[in-house]
Short mmCIF file of C-alpha atoms and ligand atoms in Angstrom, two decimals:
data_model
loop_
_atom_site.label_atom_id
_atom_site.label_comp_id
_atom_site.label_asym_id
_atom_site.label_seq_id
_atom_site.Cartn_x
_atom_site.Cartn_y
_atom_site.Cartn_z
CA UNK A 1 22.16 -39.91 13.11
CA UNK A 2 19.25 -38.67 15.23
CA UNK A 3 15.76 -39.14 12.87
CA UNK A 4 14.20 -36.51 14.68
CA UNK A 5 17.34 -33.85 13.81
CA UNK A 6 16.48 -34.51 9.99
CA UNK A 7 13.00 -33.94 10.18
CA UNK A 8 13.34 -30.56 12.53
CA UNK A 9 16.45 -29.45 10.17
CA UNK A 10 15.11 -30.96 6.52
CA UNK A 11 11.41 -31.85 7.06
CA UNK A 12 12.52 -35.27 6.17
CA UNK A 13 11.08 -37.63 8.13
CA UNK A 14 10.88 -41.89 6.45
CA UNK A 15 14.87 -41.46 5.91
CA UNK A 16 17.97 -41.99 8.00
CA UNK A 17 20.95 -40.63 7.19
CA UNK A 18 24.16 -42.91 7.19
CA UNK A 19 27.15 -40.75 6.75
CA UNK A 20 27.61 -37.04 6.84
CA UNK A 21 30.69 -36.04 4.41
CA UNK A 22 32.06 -32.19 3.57
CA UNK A 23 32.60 -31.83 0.06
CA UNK A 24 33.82 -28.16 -2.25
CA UNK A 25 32.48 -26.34 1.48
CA UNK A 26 29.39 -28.03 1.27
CA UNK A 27 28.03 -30.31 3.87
CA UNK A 28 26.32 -33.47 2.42
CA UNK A 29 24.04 -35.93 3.96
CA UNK A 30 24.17 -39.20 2.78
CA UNK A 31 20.17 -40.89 3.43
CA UNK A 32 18.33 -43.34 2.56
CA UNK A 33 14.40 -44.58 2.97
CA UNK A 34 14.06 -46.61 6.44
CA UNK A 35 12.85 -50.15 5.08
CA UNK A 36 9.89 -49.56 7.14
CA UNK A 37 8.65 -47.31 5.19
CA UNK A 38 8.99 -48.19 2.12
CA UNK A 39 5.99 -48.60 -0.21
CA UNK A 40 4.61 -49.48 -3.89
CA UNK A 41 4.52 -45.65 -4.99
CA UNK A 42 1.27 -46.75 -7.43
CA UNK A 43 -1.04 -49.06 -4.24
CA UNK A 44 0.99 -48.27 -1.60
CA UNK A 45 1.44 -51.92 -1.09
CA UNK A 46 4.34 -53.64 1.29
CA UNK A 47 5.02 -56.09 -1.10
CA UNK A 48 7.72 -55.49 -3.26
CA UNK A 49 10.92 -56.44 -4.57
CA UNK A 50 13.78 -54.10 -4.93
CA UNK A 51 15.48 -53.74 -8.92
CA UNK A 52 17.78 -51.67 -8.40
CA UNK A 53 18.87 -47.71 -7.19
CA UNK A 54 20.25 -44.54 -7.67
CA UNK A 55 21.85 -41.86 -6.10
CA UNK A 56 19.99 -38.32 -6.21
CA UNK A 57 21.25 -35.15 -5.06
CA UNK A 58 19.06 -32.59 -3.38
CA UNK A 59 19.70 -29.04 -2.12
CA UNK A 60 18.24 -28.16 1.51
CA UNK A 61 18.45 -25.51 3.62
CA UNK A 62 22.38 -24.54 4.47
CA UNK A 63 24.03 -24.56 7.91
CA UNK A 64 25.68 -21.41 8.82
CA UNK A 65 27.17 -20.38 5.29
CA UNK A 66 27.69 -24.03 3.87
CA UNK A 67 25.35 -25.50 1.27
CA UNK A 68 23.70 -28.93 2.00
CA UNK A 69 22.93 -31.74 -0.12
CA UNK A 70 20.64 -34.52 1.09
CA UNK A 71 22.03 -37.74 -1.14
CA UNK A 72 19.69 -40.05 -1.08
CA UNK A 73 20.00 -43.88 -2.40
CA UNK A 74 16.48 -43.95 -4.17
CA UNK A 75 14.98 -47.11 -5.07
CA UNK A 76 13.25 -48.83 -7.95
CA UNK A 77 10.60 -51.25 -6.72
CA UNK A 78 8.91 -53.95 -8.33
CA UNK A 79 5.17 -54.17 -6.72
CA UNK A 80 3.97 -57.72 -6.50
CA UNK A 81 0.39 -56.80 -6.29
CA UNK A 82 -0.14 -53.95 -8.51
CA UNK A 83 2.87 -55.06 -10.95
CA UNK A 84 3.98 -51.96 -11.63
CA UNK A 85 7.92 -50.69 -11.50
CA UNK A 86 8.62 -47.09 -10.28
CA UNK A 87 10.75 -45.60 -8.17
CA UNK A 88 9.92 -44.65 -4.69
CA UNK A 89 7.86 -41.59 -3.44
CA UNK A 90 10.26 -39.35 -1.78
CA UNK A 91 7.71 -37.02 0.63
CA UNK A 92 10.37 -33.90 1.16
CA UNK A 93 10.54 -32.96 -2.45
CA UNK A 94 7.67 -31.67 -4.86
CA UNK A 95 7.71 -33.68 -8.71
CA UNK A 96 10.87 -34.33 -10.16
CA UNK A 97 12.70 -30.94 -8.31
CA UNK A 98 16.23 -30.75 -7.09
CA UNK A 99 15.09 -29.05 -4.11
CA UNK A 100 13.61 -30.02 -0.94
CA UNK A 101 10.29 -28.68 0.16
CA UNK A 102 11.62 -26.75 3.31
CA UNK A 103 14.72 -25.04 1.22
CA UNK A 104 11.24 -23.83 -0.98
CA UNK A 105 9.84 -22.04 1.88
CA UNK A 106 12.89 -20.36 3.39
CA UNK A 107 13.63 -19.01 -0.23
CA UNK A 108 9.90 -17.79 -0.13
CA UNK A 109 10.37 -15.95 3.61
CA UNK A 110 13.95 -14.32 2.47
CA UNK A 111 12.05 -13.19 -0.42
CA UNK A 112 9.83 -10.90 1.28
CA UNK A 113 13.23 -9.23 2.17
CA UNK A 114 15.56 -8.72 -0.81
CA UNK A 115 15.54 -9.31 -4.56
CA UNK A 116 16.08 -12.57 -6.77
CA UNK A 117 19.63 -11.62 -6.92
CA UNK A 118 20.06 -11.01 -3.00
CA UNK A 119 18.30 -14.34 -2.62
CA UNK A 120 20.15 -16.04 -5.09
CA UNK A 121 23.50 -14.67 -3.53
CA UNK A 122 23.00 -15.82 0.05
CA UNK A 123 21.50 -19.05 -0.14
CA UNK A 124 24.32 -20.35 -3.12
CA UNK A 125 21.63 -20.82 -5.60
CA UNK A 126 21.23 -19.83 -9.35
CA UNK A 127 18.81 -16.96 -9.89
CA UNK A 128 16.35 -19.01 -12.21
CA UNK A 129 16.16 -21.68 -9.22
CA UNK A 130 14.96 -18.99 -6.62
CA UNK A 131 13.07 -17.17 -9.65
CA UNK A 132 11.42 -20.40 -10.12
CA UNK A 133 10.29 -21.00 -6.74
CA UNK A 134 8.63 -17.53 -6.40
CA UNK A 135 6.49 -18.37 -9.21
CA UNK A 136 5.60 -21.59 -8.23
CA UNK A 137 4.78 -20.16 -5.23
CA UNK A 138 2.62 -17.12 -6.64
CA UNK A 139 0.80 -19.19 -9.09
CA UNK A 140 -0.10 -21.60 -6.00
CA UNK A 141 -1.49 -18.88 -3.98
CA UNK A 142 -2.44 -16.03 -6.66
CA UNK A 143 -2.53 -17.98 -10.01
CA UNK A 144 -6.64 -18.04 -10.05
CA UNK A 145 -8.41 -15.00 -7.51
CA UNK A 146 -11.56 -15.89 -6.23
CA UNK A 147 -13.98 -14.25 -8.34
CA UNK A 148 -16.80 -15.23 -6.20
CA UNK A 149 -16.92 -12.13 -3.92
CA UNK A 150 -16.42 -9.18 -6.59
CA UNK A 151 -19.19 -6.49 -6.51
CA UNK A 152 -17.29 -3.19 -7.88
CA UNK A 153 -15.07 -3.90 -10.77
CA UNK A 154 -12.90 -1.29 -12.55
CA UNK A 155 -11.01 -2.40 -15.95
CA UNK A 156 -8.82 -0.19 -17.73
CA UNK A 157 -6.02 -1.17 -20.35
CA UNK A 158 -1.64 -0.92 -19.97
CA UNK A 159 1.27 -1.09 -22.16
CA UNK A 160 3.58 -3.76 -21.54
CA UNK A 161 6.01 -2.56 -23.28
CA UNK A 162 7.37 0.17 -25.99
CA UNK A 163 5.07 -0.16 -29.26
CA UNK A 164 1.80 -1.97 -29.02
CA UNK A 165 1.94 -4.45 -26.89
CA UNK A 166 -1.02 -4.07 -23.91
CA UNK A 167 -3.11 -5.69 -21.20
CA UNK A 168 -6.47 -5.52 -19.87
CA UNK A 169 -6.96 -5.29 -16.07
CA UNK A 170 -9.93 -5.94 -14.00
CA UNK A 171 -9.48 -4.86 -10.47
CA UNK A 172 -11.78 -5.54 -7.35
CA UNK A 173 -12.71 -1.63 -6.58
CA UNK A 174 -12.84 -2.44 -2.83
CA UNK A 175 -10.11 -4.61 -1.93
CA UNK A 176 -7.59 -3.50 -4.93
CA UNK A 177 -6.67 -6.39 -6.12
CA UNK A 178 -6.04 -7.24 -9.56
CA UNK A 179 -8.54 -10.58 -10.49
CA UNK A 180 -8.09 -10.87 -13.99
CA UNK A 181 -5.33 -9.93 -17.12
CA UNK A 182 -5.89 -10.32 -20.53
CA UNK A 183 -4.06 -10.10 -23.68
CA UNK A 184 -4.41 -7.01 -25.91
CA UNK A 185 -7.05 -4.52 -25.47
CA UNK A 186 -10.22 -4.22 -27.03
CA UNK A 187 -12.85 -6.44 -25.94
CA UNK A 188 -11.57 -9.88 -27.02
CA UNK A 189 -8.87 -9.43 -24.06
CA UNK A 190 -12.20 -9.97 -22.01
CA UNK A 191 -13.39 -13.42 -22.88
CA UNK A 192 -11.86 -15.14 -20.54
CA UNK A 193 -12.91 -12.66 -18.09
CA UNK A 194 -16.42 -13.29 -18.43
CA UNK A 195 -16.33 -17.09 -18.72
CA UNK A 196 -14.88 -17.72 -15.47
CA UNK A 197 -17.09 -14.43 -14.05
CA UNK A 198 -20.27 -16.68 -15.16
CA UNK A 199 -18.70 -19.73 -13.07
CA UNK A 200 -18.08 -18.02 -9.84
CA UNK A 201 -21.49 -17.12 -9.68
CA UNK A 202 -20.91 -13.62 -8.36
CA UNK A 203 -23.09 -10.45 -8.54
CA UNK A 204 -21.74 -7.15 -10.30
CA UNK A 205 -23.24 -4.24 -9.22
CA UNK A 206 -21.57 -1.54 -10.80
CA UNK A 207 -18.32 -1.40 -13.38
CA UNK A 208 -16.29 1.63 -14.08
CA UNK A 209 -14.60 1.90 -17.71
CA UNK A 210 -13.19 5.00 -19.58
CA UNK A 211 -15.77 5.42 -22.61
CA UNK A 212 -13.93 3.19 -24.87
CA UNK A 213 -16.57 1.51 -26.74
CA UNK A 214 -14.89 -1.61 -27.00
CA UNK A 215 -15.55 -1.67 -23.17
CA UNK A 216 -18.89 -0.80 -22.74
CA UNK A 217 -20.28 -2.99 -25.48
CA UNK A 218 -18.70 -5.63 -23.25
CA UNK A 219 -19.72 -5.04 -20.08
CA UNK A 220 -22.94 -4.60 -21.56
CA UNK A 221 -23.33 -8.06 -23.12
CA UNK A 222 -22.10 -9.97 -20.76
CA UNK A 223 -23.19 -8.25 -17.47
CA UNK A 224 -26.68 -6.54 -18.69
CA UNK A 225 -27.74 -6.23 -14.79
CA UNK A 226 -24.71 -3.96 -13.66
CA UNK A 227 -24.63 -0.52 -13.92
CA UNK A 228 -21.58 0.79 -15.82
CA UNK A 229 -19.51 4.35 -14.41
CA UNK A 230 -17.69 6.64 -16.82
CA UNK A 231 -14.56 7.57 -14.73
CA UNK A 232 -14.83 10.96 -14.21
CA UNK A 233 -10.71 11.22 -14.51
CA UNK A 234 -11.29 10.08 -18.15
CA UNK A 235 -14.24 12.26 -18.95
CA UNK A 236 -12.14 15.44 -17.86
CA UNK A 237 -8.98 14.47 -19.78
CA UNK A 238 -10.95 14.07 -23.08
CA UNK A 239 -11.69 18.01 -22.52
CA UNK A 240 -8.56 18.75 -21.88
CA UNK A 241 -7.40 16.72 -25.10
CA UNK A 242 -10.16 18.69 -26.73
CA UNK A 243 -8.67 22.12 -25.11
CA UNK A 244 -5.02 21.47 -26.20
CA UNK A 245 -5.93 20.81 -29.76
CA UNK A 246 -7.73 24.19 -29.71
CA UNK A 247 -4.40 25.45 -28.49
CA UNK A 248 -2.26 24.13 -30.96
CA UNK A 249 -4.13 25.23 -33.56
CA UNK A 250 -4.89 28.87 -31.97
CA UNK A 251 -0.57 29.00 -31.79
CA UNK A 252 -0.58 27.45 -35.75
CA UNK A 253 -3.27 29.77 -37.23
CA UNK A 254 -1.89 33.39 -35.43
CA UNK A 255 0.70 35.37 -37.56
CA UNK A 256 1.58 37.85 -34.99
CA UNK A 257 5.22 36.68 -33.42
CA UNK A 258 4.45 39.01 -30.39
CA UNK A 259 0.78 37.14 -29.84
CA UNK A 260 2.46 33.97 -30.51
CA UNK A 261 4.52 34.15 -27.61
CA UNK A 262 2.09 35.01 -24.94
CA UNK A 263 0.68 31.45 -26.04
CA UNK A 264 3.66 29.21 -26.32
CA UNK A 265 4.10 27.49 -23.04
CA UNK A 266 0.79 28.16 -21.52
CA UNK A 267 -0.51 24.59 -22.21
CA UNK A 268 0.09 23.09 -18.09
CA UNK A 269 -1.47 26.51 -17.34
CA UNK A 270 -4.44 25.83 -19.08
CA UNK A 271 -4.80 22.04 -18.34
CA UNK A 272 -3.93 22.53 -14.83
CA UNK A 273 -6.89 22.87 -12.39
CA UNK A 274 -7.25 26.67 -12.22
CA UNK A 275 -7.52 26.76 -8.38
CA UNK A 276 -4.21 25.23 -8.08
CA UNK A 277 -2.47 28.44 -9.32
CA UNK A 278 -1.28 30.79 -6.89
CA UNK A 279 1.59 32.61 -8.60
CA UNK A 280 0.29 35.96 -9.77
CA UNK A 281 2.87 36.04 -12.71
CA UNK A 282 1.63 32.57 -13.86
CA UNK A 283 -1.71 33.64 -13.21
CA UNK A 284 -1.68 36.71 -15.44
CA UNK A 285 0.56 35.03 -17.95
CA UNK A 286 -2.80 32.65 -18.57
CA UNK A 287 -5.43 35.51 -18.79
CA UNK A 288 -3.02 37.34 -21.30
CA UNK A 289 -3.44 34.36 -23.27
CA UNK A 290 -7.06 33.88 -22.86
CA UNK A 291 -7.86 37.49 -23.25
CA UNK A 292 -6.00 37.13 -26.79
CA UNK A 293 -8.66 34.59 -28.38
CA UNK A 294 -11.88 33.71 -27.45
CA UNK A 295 -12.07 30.73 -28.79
CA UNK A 296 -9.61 29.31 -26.40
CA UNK A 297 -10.73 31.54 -23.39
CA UNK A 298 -14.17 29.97 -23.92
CA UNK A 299 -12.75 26.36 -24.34
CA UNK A 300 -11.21 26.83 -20.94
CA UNK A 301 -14.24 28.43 -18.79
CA UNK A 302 -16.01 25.20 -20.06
CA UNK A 303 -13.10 22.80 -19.07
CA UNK A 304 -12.82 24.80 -15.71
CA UNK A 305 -16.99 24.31 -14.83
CA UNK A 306 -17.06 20.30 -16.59
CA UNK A 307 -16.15 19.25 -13.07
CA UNK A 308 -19.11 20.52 -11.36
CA UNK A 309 -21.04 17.83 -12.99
CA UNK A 310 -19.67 15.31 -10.21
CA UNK A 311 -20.20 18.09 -7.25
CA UNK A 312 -23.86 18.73 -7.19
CA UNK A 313 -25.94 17.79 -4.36
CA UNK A 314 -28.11 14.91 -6.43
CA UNK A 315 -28.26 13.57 -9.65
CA UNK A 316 -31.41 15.42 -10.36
CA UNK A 317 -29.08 18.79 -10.15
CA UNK A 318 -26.24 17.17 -12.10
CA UNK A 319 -28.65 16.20 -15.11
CA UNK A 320 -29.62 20.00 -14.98
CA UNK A 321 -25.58 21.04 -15.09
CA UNK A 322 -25.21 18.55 -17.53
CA UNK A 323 -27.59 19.76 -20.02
CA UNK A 324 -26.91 23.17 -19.24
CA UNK A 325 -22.93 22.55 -19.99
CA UNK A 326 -23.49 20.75 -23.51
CA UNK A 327 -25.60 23.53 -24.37
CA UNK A 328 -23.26 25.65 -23.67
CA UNK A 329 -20.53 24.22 -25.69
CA UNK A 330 -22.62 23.67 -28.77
CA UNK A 331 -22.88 27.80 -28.52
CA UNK A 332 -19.12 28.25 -28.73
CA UNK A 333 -19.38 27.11 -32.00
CA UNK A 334 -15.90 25.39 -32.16
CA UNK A 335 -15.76 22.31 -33.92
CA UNK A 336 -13.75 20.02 -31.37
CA UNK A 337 -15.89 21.12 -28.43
CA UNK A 338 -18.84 20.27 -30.49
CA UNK A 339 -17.38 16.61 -31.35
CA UNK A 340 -16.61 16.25 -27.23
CA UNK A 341 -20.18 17.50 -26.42
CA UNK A 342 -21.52 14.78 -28.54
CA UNK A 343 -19.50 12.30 -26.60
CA UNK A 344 -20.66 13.65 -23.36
CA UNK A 345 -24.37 13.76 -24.65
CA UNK A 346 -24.34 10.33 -25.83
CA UNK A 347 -22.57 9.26 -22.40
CA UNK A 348 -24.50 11.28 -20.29
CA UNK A 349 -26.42 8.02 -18.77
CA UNK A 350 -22.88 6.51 -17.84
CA UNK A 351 -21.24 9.36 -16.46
CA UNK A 352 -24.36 10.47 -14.08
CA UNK A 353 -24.47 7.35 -12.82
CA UNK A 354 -21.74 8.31 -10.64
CA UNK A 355 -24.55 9.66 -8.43
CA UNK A 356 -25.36 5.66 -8.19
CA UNK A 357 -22.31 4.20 -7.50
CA UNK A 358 -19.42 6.33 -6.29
CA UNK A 359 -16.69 4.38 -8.16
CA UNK A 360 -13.92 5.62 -10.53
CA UNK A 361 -10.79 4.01 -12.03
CA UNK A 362 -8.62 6.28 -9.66
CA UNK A 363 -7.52 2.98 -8.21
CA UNK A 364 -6.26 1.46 -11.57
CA UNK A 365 -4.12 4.50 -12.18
CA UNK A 366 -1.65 3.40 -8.51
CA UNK A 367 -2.06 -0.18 -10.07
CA UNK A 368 -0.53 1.30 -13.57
CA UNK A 369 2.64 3.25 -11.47
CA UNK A 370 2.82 0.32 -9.96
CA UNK A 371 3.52 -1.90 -12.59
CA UNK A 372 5.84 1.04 -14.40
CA UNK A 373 8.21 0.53 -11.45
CA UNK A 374 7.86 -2.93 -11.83
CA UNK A 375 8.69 -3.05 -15.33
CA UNK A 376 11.57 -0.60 -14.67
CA UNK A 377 13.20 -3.50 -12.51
CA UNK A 378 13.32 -4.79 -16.27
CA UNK A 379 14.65 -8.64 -14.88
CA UNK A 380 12.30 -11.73 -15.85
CA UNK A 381 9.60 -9.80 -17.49
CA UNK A 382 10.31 -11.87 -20.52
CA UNK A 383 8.60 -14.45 -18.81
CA UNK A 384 5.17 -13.07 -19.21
CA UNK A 385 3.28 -15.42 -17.09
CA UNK A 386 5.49 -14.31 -13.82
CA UNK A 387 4.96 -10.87 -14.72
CA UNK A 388 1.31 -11.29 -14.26
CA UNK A 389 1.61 -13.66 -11.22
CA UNK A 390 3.51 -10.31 -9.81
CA UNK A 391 0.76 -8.52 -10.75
CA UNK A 392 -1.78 -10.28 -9.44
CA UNK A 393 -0.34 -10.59 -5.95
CA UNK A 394 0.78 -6.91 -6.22
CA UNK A 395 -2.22 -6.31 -3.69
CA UNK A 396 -0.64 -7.96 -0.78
CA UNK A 397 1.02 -5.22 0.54
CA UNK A 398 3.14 -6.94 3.71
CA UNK A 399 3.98 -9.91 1.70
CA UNK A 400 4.98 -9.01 -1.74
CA UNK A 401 8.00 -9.77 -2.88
CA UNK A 402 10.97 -7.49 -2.99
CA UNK A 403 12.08 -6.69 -6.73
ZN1 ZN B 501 1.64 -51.59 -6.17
#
C-alpha cells in the first residue's frame, strides 16, 4: 500500500502496511516498521538484533462509519552498542496508549461540538477513552496558567458539592480566566497559590476579596505591595443580611396578627433595590410595613443610601459619606446595625479603595453560575482533577468543550 496514504490518513509515516483485512465491520490495517527505520529506542543506534515481536492493536481514525485498527508487528531489539533490550519507538502513538495520535485530535475537534456521550457514540469508542483524551488534552494546554502576566486578581470561595465541601478561586480580573483552585477555603487553600505567584515573578497591583478575614490576612502576607478591594456586592449583602435579621425579629417580637401580616412577605421588597419597584401596590405594601416600626424603616433608609459610598465623585467625598453613614447607624441604636457599622468602620480602608482600583468580584459570580451548570451536567465530576481542568479552560469561550 501507498506510504504516503498512511501518513495523510493515520499520521503514520516509518510503517508500511502489508494487508488490509475487514473484521466485526471494522477495517484493519495490518503494518509494520520499514527496516529502514528501525532504531535502538535507548541511542538510536542501527545496530541491533531482532528477539522477537508482537502484535499490537491500535484504534485510528474510522473510514466512513467503520472503525480502524492499525495492527502493527512491534519489535523487541537487542542494541549492540548501548546493550539494552526494548521494544521499538512507535512515533504515531503517545506512551503506552491504544490510540493513535491523529484519532486524539479528531476526538478533541468533535469535542468542541457535542458531549462525551455524542463523541463516544459516533466515533465507536468507550466514554472513559474520549473522557480521557479531553483531559489529557486540557491538562496539556490549561493544566498550569501562566501566572506571569496577572495584575488584577479576584478570589472568592465555591461549594463543590452539597455539605462542606469548597474551593478557592483566583481569577485574572481582566482576561477572566480562572489561574488557580485550591482545596477548602480559608487561607490554607492559598498556599499553593502564592508559591508559584512568587515564581512567576509577576506584579499584583490590586486584589479584590469579600471581607473574610481569612482572605485578607493572606493577601496581606504574602502580597504586602498590592492594594486589596472590598467587593462592593459583598459589602451591600452584609446590610442586607443585617436588614433581614431586623425583619425576622420585628415579625417574631409583634403580637398584633393584623401588624403581622403587613410584614410577612415583604422581605424581596425590602432587599430589593428600591428604584427597581414600579408597582404602586408593591410599593405601598413596603411603606405600610416601614411606617409600622421604625426600627426597620430606619434599617432600610440606611441600606437604601450604603450604595452611595461607591457613587461619589472622589474618594475624598466618599470618606465624607462614609463617616457620615456609620454615624448614622450607630444613632439608630439597633444592635445588628451597630455590629455591621463596626465592620464597615474597621474596613473602611479596603472598601474606599475602590476609588483606586475599580475592581469587584462581579466577575467571579458568572464564573460561580458557570460552574453550577457545570456541575448540573453531574457526569465525571467524581474525577476532581478534570473538573478543575474544565474549570480552568472555562475562559476559552470558542473552544470549550461541549458538556
Ligand atoms: Zn542502543
Amino acid at each position: 500500500m501507498n506510504t504516503s496514504f498512511l501518513y495523510h490518513a493515520f499520521g503514520v509515516c516509518e510503517q508500511e502496511c502489508s494487508r488490509v483485512r475487514y473484521e466485526d465491520k471494522s477495517i484493519i490495517f495490518e503494518v509494520q516498521t520499514r527496516s529502514e527505520k528501525l532504531r535502538c529506542p535507548c541511542c538510536k543506534s542501527r545496530h541491533f538484533i531482532r528477539s522477537g515481536s508482537t502484535i499490537r492493536r491500535f484504534r485510528g481514525v474510522p473510514i466512513g462509519h467503520k472503525p480502524v485498527f492499525l495492527e502493527m508487528k512491534v519489535q523487541r531489539l537487542e542494541c549492540k552498542d548501548c546493550h539494552c533490550i526494548r521494544q521499538e519507538n512507535i512515533h504515531f502513538i503517545t506512551g503506552k496508549r491504544s490510540y493513535t495520535n491523529r484519532l486524539a485530535r479528531l476526538v478533541v475537534e468533535l469535542s468542541r461540538l457535542g458531549t462525551i456521550k455524542d463523541v463516544a457514540h459516533f466515533l465507536h469508542l468507550s466514554w472513559d477513552t474520549v473522557k480521557d483524551i479531553q483531559k489529557r488534552y486540557l491538562q496539556r494546554h490549561y493544566g498550569c496558567p501562566d501566572l506571569s502576566e496577572l495584575e488584577y486578581i479576584g478570589i472568592d470561595e465555591f461549594a463543590v458539592a452539597k455539605g462542606h465541601v469548597y474551593k478557592t478561586i483566583v481569577v485574572n480580573l481582566l482576561t477572566g480566566q480562572v489561574v488557580y483552585i485550591g482545596d477548602g477555603k480559608g487561607a490554607d487553600s492559598l498556599d499553593v497559590f502564592w508559591k508559584k505567584l512568587k515564581k512567576s515573578d509577576a506584579v499584583i497591583k490590586a486584589v479584590a476579596t469579600d471581607l473574610s478575614p481569612a482572605f485578607v490576612s493572606a493577601v496581606m502576607t504574602n502580597i504586602p505591595e498590592a492594594t486589596l478591594v472590598f467587593d462592593h456586592f459583598h459589602v451591600v449583602k452584609l446590610m442586607n443580611d443585617a436588614l433581614d435579621e431586623i425583619r425576622r425579629s420585628v415579625y417574631r417580637e409583634e403580637k398584633d396578627l393584623n401588624k403581622r401580616k403587613v410584614f410577612k412577605g415583604t422581605r424581596w421588597l425590602l432587599l430589593c433595590n428600591g428604584k427597581d419597584i414600579f408597582d404602586n401596590q408593591f410599593k405601598s405594601r413596603l411603606d405600610n410595613a416601614l411606617k409600622l416600626n421604625e426600627p426597620l424603616m430606619k434599617a432600610y433608609y440606611l441600606k437604601e443610601s450604603l450604595k452611595e459610598i461607591w457613587t461619589q465623585v472622589n474618594k475624598e467625598q466618599a470618606i465624607k459619606e462614609l463617616d457620615a453613614w456609620i454615624e448614622q447607624a450607630y444613632q439608630a441604636k439597633i444592635p445588628k446595625l451597630t455590629t455591621f457599622a463596626n465592620t464597615l468602620k474597621a474596613h473602611k480602608w479596603g472598601v474606599l479603595a475602590w476609588y483606586d482600583y475599580h475592581i469587584s468580584t462581579g466577575r467571579l459570580e458568572g464564573i460561580n453560575n458557570k460552574i453550577k451548570t457545570m456541575k448540573r451536567q453531574a457526569y465525571g465530576y467524581r474525577d476532581q482533577r478534570f473538573f478543575e481542568l474544565k474549570i480552568l479552560a472555562m475562559h476559552e469561550k470558542n473552544y470549550a468543550f461541549v458538556g
